[in-house]
Coordinates of C-alpha atoms in Angstrom, one line a residue:
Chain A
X110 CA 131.2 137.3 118.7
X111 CA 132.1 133.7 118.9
X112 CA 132.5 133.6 122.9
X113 CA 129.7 135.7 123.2
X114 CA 127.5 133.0 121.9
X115 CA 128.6 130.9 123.8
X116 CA 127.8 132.6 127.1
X117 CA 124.1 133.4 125.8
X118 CA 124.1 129.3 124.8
X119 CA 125.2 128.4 128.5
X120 CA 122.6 131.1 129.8
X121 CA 120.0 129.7 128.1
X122 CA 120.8 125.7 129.2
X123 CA 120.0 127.6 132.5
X124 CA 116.4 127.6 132.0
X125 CA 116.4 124.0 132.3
X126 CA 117.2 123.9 135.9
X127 CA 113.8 125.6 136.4
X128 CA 112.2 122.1 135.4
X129 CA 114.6 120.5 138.3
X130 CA 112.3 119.6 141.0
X131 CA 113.1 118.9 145.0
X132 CA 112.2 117.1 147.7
X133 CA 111.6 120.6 149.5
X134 CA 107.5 122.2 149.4
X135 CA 107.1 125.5 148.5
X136 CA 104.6 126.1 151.4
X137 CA 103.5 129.7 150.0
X138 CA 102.8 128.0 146.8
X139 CA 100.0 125.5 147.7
X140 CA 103.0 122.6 149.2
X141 CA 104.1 122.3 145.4
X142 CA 107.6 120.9 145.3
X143 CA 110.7 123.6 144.9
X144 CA 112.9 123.3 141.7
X145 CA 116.8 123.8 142.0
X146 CA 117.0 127.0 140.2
X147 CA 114.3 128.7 143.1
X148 CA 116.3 127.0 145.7
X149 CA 119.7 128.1 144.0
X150 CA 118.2 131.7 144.5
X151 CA 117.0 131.4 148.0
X152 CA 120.3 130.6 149.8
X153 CA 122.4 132.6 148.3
X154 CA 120.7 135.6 149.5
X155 CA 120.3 133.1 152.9
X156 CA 124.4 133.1 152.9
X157 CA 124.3 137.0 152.1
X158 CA 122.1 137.3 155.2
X159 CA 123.9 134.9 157.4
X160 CA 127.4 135.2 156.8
X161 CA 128.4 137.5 159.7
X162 CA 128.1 134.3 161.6
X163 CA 130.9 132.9 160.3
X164 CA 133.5 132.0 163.1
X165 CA 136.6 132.2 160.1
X166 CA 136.3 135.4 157.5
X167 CA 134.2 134.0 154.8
X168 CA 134.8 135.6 151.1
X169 CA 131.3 136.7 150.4
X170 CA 131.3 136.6 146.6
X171 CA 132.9 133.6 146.0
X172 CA 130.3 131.7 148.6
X173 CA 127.6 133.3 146.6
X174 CA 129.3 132.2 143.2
X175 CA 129.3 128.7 144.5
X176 CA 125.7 128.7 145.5
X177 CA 124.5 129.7 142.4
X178 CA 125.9 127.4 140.7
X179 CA 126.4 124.5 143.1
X180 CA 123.1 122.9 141.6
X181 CA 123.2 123.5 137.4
X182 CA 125.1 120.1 137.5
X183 CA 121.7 118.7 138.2
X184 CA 120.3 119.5 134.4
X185 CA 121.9 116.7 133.2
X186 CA 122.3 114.5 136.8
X187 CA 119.0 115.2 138.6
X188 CA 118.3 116.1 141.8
X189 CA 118.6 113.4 144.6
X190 CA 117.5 113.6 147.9
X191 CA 119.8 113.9 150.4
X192 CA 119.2 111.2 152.8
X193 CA 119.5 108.9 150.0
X194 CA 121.8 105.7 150.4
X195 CA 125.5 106.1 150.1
X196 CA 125.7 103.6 147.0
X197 CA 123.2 106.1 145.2
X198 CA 124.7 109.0 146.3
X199 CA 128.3 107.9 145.2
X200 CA 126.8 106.9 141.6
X201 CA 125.0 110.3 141.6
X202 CA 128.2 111.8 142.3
X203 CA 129.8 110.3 139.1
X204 CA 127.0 111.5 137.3
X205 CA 127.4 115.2 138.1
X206 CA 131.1 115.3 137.2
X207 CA 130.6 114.2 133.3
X208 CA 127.6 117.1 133.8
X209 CA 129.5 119.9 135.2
X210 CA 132.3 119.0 132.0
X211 CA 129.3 118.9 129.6
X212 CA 127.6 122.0 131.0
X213 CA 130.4 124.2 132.2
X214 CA 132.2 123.7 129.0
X215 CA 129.5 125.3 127.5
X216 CA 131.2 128.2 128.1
X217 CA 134.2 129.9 126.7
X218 CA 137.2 128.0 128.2
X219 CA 138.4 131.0 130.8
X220 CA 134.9 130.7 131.8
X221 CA 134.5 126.9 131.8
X222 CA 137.7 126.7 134.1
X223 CA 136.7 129.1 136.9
X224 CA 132.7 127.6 136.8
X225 CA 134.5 124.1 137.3
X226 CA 136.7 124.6 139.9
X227 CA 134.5 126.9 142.1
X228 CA 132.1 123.5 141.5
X229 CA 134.8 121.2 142.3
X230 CA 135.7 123.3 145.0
X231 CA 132.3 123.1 146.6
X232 CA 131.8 119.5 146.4
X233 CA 135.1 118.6 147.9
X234 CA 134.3 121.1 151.1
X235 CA 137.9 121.4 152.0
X236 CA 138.0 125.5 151.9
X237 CA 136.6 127.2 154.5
X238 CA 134.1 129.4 152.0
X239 CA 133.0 125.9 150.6
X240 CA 132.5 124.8 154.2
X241 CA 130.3 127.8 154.7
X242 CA 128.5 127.2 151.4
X243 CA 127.7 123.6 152.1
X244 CA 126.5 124.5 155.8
X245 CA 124.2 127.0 154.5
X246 CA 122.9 124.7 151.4
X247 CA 121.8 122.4 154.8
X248 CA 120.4 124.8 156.8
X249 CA 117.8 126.0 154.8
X250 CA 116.1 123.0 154.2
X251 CA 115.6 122.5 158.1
X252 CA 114.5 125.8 158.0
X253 CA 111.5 124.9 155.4
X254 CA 110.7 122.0 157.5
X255 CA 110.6 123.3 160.2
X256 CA 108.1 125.9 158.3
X257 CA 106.0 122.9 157.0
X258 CA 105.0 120.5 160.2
X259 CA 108.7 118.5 159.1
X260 CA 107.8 118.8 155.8
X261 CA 110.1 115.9 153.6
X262 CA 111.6 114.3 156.9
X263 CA 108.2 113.4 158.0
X264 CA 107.4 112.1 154.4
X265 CA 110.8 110.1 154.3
X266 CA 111.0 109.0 158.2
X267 CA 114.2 110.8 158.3
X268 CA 116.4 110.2 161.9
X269 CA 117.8 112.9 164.0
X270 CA 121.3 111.5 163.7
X271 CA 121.0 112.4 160.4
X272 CA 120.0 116.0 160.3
X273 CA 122.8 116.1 162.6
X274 CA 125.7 114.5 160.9
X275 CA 124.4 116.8 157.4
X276 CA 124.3 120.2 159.5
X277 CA 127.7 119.6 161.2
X278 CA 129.9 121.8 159.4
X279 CA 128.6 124.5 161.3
X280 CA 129.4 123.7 164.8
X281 CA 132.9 124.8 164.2
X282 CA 132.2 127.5 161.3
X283 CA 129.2 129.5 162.8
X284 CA 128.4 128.0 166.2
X285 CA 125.4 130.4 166.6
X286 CA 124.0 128.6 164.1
X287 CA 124.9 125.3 165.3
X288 CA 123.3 126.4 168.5
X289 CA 120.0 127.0 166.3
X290 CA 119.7 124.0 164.9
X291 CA 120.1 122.0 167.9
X292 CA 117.2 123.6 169.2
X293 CA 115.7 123.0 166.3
X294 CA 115.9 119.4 165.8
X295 CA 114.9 118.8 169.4
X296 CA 111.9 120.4 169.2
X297 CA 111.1 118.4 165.9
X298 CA 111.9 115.3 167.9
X299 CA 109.5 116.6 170.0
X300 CA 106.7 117.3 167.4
X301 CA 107.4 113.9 165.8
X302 CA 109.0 115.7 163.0
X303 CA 112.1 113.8 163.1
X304 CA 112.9 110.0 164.6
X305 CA 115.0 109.9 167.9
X306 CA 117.3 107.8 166.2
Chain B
X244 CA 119.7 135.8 169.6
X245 CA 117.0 138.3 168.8
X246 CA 119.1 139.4 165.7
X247 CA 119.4 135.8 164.1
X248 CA 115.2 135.3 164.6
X249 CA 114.9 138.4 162.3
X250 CA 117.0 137.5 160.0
X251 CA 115.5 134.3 160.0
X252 CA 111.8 135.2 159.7
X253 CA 113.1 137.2 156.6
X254 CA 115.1 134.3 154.8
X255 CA 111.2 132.1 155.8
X256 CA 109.3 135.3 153.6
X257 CA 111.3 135.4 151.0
X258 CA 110.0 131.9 150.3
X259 CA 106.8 133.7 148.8
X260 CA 108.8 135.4 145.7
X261 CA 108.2 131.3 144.1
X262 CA 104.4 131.9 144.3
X263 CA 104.9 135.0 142.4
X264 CA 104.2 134.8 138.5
X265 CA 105.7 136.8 135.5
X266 CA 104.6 137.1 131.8
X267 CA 108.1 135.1 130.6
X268 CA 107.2 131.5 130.1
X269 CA 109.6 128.8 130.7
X270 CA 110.1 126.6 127.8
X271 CA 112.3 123.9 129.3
X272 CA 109.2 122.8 132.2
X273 CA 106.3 122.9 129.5
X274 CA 105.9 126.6 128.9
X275 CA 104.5 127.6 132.6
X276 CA 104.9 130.8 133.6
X277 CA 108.3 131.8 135.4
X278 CA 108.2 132.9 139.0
X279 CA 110.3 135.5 140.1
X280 CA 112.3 133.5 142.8
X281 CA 113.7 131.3 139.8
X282 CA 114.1 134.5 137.6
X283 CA 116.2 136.6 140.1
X284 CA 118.5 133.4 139.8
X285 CA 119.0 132.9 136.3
X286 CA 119.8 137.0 136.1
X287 CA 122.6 137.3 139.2
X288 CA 124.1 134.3 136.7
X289 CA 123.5 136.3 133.4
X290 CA 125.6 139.4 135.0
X291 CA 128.3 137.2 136.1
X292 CA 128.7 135.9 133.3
X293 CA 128.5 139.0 131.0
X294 CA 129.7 141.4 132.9
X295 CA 133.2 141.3 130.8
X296 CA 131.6 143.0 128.4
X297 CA 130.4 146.3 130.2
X298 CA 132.2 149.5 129.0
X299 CA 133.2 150.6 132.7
X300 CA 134.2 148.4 135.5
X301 CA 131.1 147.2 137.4
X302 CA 131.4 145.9 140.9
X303 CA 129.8 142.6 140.2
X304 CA 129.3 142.1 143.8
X305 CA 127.6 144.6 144.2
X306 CA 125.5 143.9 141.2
X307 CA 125.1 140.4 141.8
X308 CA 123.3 141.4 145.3
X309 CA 121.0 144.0 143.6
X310 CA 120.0 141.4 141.6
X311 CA 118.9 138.7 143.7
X312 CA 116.9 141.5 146.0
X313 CA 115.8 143.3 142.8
X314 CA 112.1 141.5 142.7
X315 CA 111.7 140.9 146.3
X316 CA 109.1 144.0 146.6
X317 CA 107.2 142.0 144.6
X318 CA 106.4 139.8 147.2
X319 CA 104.0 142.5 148.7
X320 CA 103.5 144.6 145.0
X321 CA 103.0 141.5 142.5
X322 CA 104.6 142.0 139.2
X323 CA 104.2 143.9 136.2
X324 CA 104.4 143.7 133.0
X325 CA 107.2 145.8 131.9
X326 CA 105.3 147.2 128.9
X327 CA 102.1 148.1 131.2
X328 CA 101.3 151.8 130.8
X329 CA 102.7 154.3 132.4
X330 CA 100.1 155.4 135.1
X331 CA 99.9 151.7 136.0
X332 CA 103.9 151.8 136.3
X333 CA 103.6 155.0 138.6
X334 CA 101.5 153.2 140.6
X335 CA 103.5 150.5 141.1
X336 CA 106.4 152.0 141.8
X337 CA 104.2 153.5 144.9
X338 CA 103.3 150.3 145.7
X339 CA 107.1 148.8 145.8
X340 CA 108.6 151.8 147.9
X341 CA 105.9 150.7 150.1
X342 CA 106.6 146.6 150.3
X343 CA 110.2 147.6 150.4
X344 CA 110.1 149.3 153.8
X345 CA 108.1 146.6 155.1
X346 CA 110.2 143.6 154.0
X347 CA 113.9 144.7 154.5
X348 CA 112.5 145.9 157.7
X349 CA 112.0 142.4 159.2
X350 CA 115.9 143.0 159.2
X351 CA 118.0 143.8 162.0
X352 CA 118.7 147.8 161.4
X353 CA 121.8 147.6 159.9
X354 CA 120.5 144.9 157.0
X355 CA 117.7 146.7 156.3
X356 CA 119.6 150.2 155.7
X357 CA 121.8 148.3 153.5
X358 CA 119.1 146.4 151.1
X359 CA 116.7 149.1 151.4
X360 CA 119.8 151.2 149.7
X361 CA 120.7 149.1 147.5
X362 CA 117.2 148.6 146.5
X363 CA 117.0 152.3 145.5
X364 CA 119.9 152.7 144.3
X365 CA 119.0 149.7 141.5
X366 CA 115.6 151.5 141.1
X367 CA 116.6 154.6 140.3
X368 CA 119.2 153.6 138.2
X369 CA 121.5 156.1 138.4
X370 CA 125.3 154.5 139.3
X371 CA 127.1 152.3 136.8
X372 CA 126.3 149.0 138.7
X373 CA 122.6 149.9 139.1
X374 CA 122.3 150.6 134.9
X375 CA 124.3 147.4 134.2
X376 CA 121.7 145.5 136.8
X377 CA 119.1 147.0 135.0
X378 CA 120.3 145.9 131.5
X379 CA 120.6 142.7 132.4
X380 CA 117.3 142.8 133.9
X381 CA 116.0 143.6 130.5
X382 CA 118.3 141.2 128.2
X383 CA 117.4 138.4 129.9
X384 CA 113.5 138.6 128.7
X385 CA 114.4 139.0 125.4
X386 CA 116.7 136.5 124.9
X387 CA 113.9 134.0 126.3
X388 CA 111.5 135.4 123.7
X389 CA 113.8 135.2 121.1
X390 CA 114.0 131.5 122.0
X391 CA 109.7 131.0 122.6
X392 CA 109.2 131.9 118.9
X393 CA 108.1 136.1 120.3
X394 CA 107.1 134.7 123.9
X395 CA 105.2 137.4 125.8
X396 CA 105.9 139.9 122.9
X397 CA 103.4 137.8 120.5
X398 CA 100.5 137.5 123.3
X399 CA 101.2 141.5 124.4
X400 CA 101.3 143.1 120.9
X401 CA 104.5 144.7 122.1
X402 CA 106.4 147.3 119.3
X403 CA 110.1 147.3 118.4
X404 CA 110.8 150.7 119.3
X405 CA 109.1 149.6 123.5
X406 CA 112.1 146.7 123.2
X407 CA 114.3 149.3 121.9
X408 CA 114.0 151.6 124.7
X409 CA 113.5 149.2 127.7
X410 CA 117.3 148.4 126.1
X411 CA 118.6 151.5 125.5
X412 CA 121.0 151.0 128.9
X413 CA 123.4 148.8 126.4
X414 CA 124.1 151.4 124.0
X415 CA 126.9 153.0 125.9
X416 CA 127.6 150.4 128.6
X417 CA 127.9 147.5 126.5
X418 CA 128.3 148.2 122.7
X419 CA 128.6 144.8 122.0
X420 CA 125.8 143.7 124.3
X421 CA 123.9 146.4 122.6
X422 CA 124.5 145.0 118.9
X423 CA 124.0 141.8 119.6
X424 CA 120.1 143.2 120.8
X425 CA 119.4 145.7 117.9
X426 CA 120.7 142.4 115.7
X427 CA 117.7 139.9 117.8
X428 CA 115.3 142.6 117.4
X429 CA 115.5 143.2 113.9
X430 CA 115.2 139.6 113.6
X431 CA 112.2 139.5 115.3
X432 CA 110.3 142.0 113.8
X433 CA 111.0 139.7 110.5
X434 CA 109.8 136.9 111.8
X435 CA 106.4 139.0 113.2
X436 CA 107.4 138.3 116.9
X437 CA 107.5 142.2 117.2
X438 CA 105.2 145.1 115.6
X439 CA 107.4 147.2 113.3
X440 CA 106.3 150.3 115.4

């Protein structure tokens, strides 16, 4: 039963990433802020919904497998915003590698070794089902803004160049999407949602 | 793009399953009470992770998505204790068919016939990946309560034999699963976290 305990060890670290909280507002529950393991839930069921879109086959299960994993990392690292700088982004970066060892490795080594590379995987976007993942761990966010009169952009003067540049990976992956959000961050420009810069 | 605006309005309502409240406290973020946004996460993980140990070969893809669309009716119904009693759980289940057709049915045709089934199928719990959905469903709770010294049991007055049959799914597909329960419960009822009833 040794593996066994193991798993039900890693399962229950889980919990912690309910006390992870977000720049995102949970606008049906009065503007509090989201935590990661919400979040985590939310788009993958949003890459379920969306992944017809895909210009290049997607593999379904493994994009889902990276979403809901994509944030445990942050138990240990933290959440950071993410229009932060690039010097705190790199460090943060750092941070969740020595995580994902401590955390994945929770878990019988089989296990710990497909949890890190579908991790690894993810972060280093070269595959197009990380690619999708990625684009659809952006796209939701705008989404909630959107929802929320701009919701964190407006509270962190974020540019449209930058919305941009982080939704990017779709205009060759889905360009439906991309379409979408173009629209989108216009008509926050518009609103004042979003800087014209 | 009519498609894409409904599939959109759906992935903006499901952001209400985070302003909807369980018995299960979280004990990593100061005992609140757990929403069933962040709960539908931490299960589609549990099965993943567990799912090894089931006596027939699931379809974990398949589980996975019951999973994450498992609590949505709730949006519309609420939750329920699971130990409620039974004329209150007839109700409900009224209730959910209900919130079921109206949610999946912001989806394009297609989507909705495809959650809506799956859905049903998890309800009625009659195929091997709906029973091992709903066994994880039910392991997860008591492995939380196990670690919140009894949890919801303590403040419900709940009886071994209620957390004996809400398990019963284990016994045949997932013997080991299933002993590792019968094993926690026992302990519990030593400790007083469960009326020896």
């Amino acid at each position: 039963m040794q593996e066994l305990n193991q798993q039900l060890d890693f399962i229950i670290e889980l919990d912690r990433l309910k006390g992870v909280y977000r720049q995102a507002l949970v606008k049906s529950d009065k503007n509090r802020f989201e935590n990661s393991a919400e979040h985590s839930w939310h788009i993958t069921l949003t890459a379920h919904i969306l992944h017809e879109y895909a210009a290049e086959k997607v593999n379904i299960s493994r994009v889902m497998c990276m979403l809901l994993i994509h944030d445990i990392v942050e138990i240990d690292a933290g959440d950071m915003f993410a229009f932060s700088d690039q010097k705190a982004l790199a460090y943060q970066q750092d941070k969740e590698i020595v995580a994902a060892e401590r955390l994945f490795g929770l878990l019988p080594e089989k296990q710990f070794q497909t949890f890190n590379q579908l991790w690894l995987e993810f972060e280093e976007a070269q595959t197009v089902d990380a690619r999708f993942a990625k684009a659809i761990d952006s796209i939701l966010p705008l989404l909630q803004n959107m929802r929320n009169e701009g919701g964190s952009w407006v509270r962190h003067k974020v540019n449209k160049s930058q919305v941009m540049k982080r939704n990017r990976f779709l205009e060759g992956l889905a360009p439906d999407l991309w379409l979408y959000v173009c629209q989108q961050i216009d008509y926050a420009v518009e609103q004042g949602w979003l800087v014209d810069a």
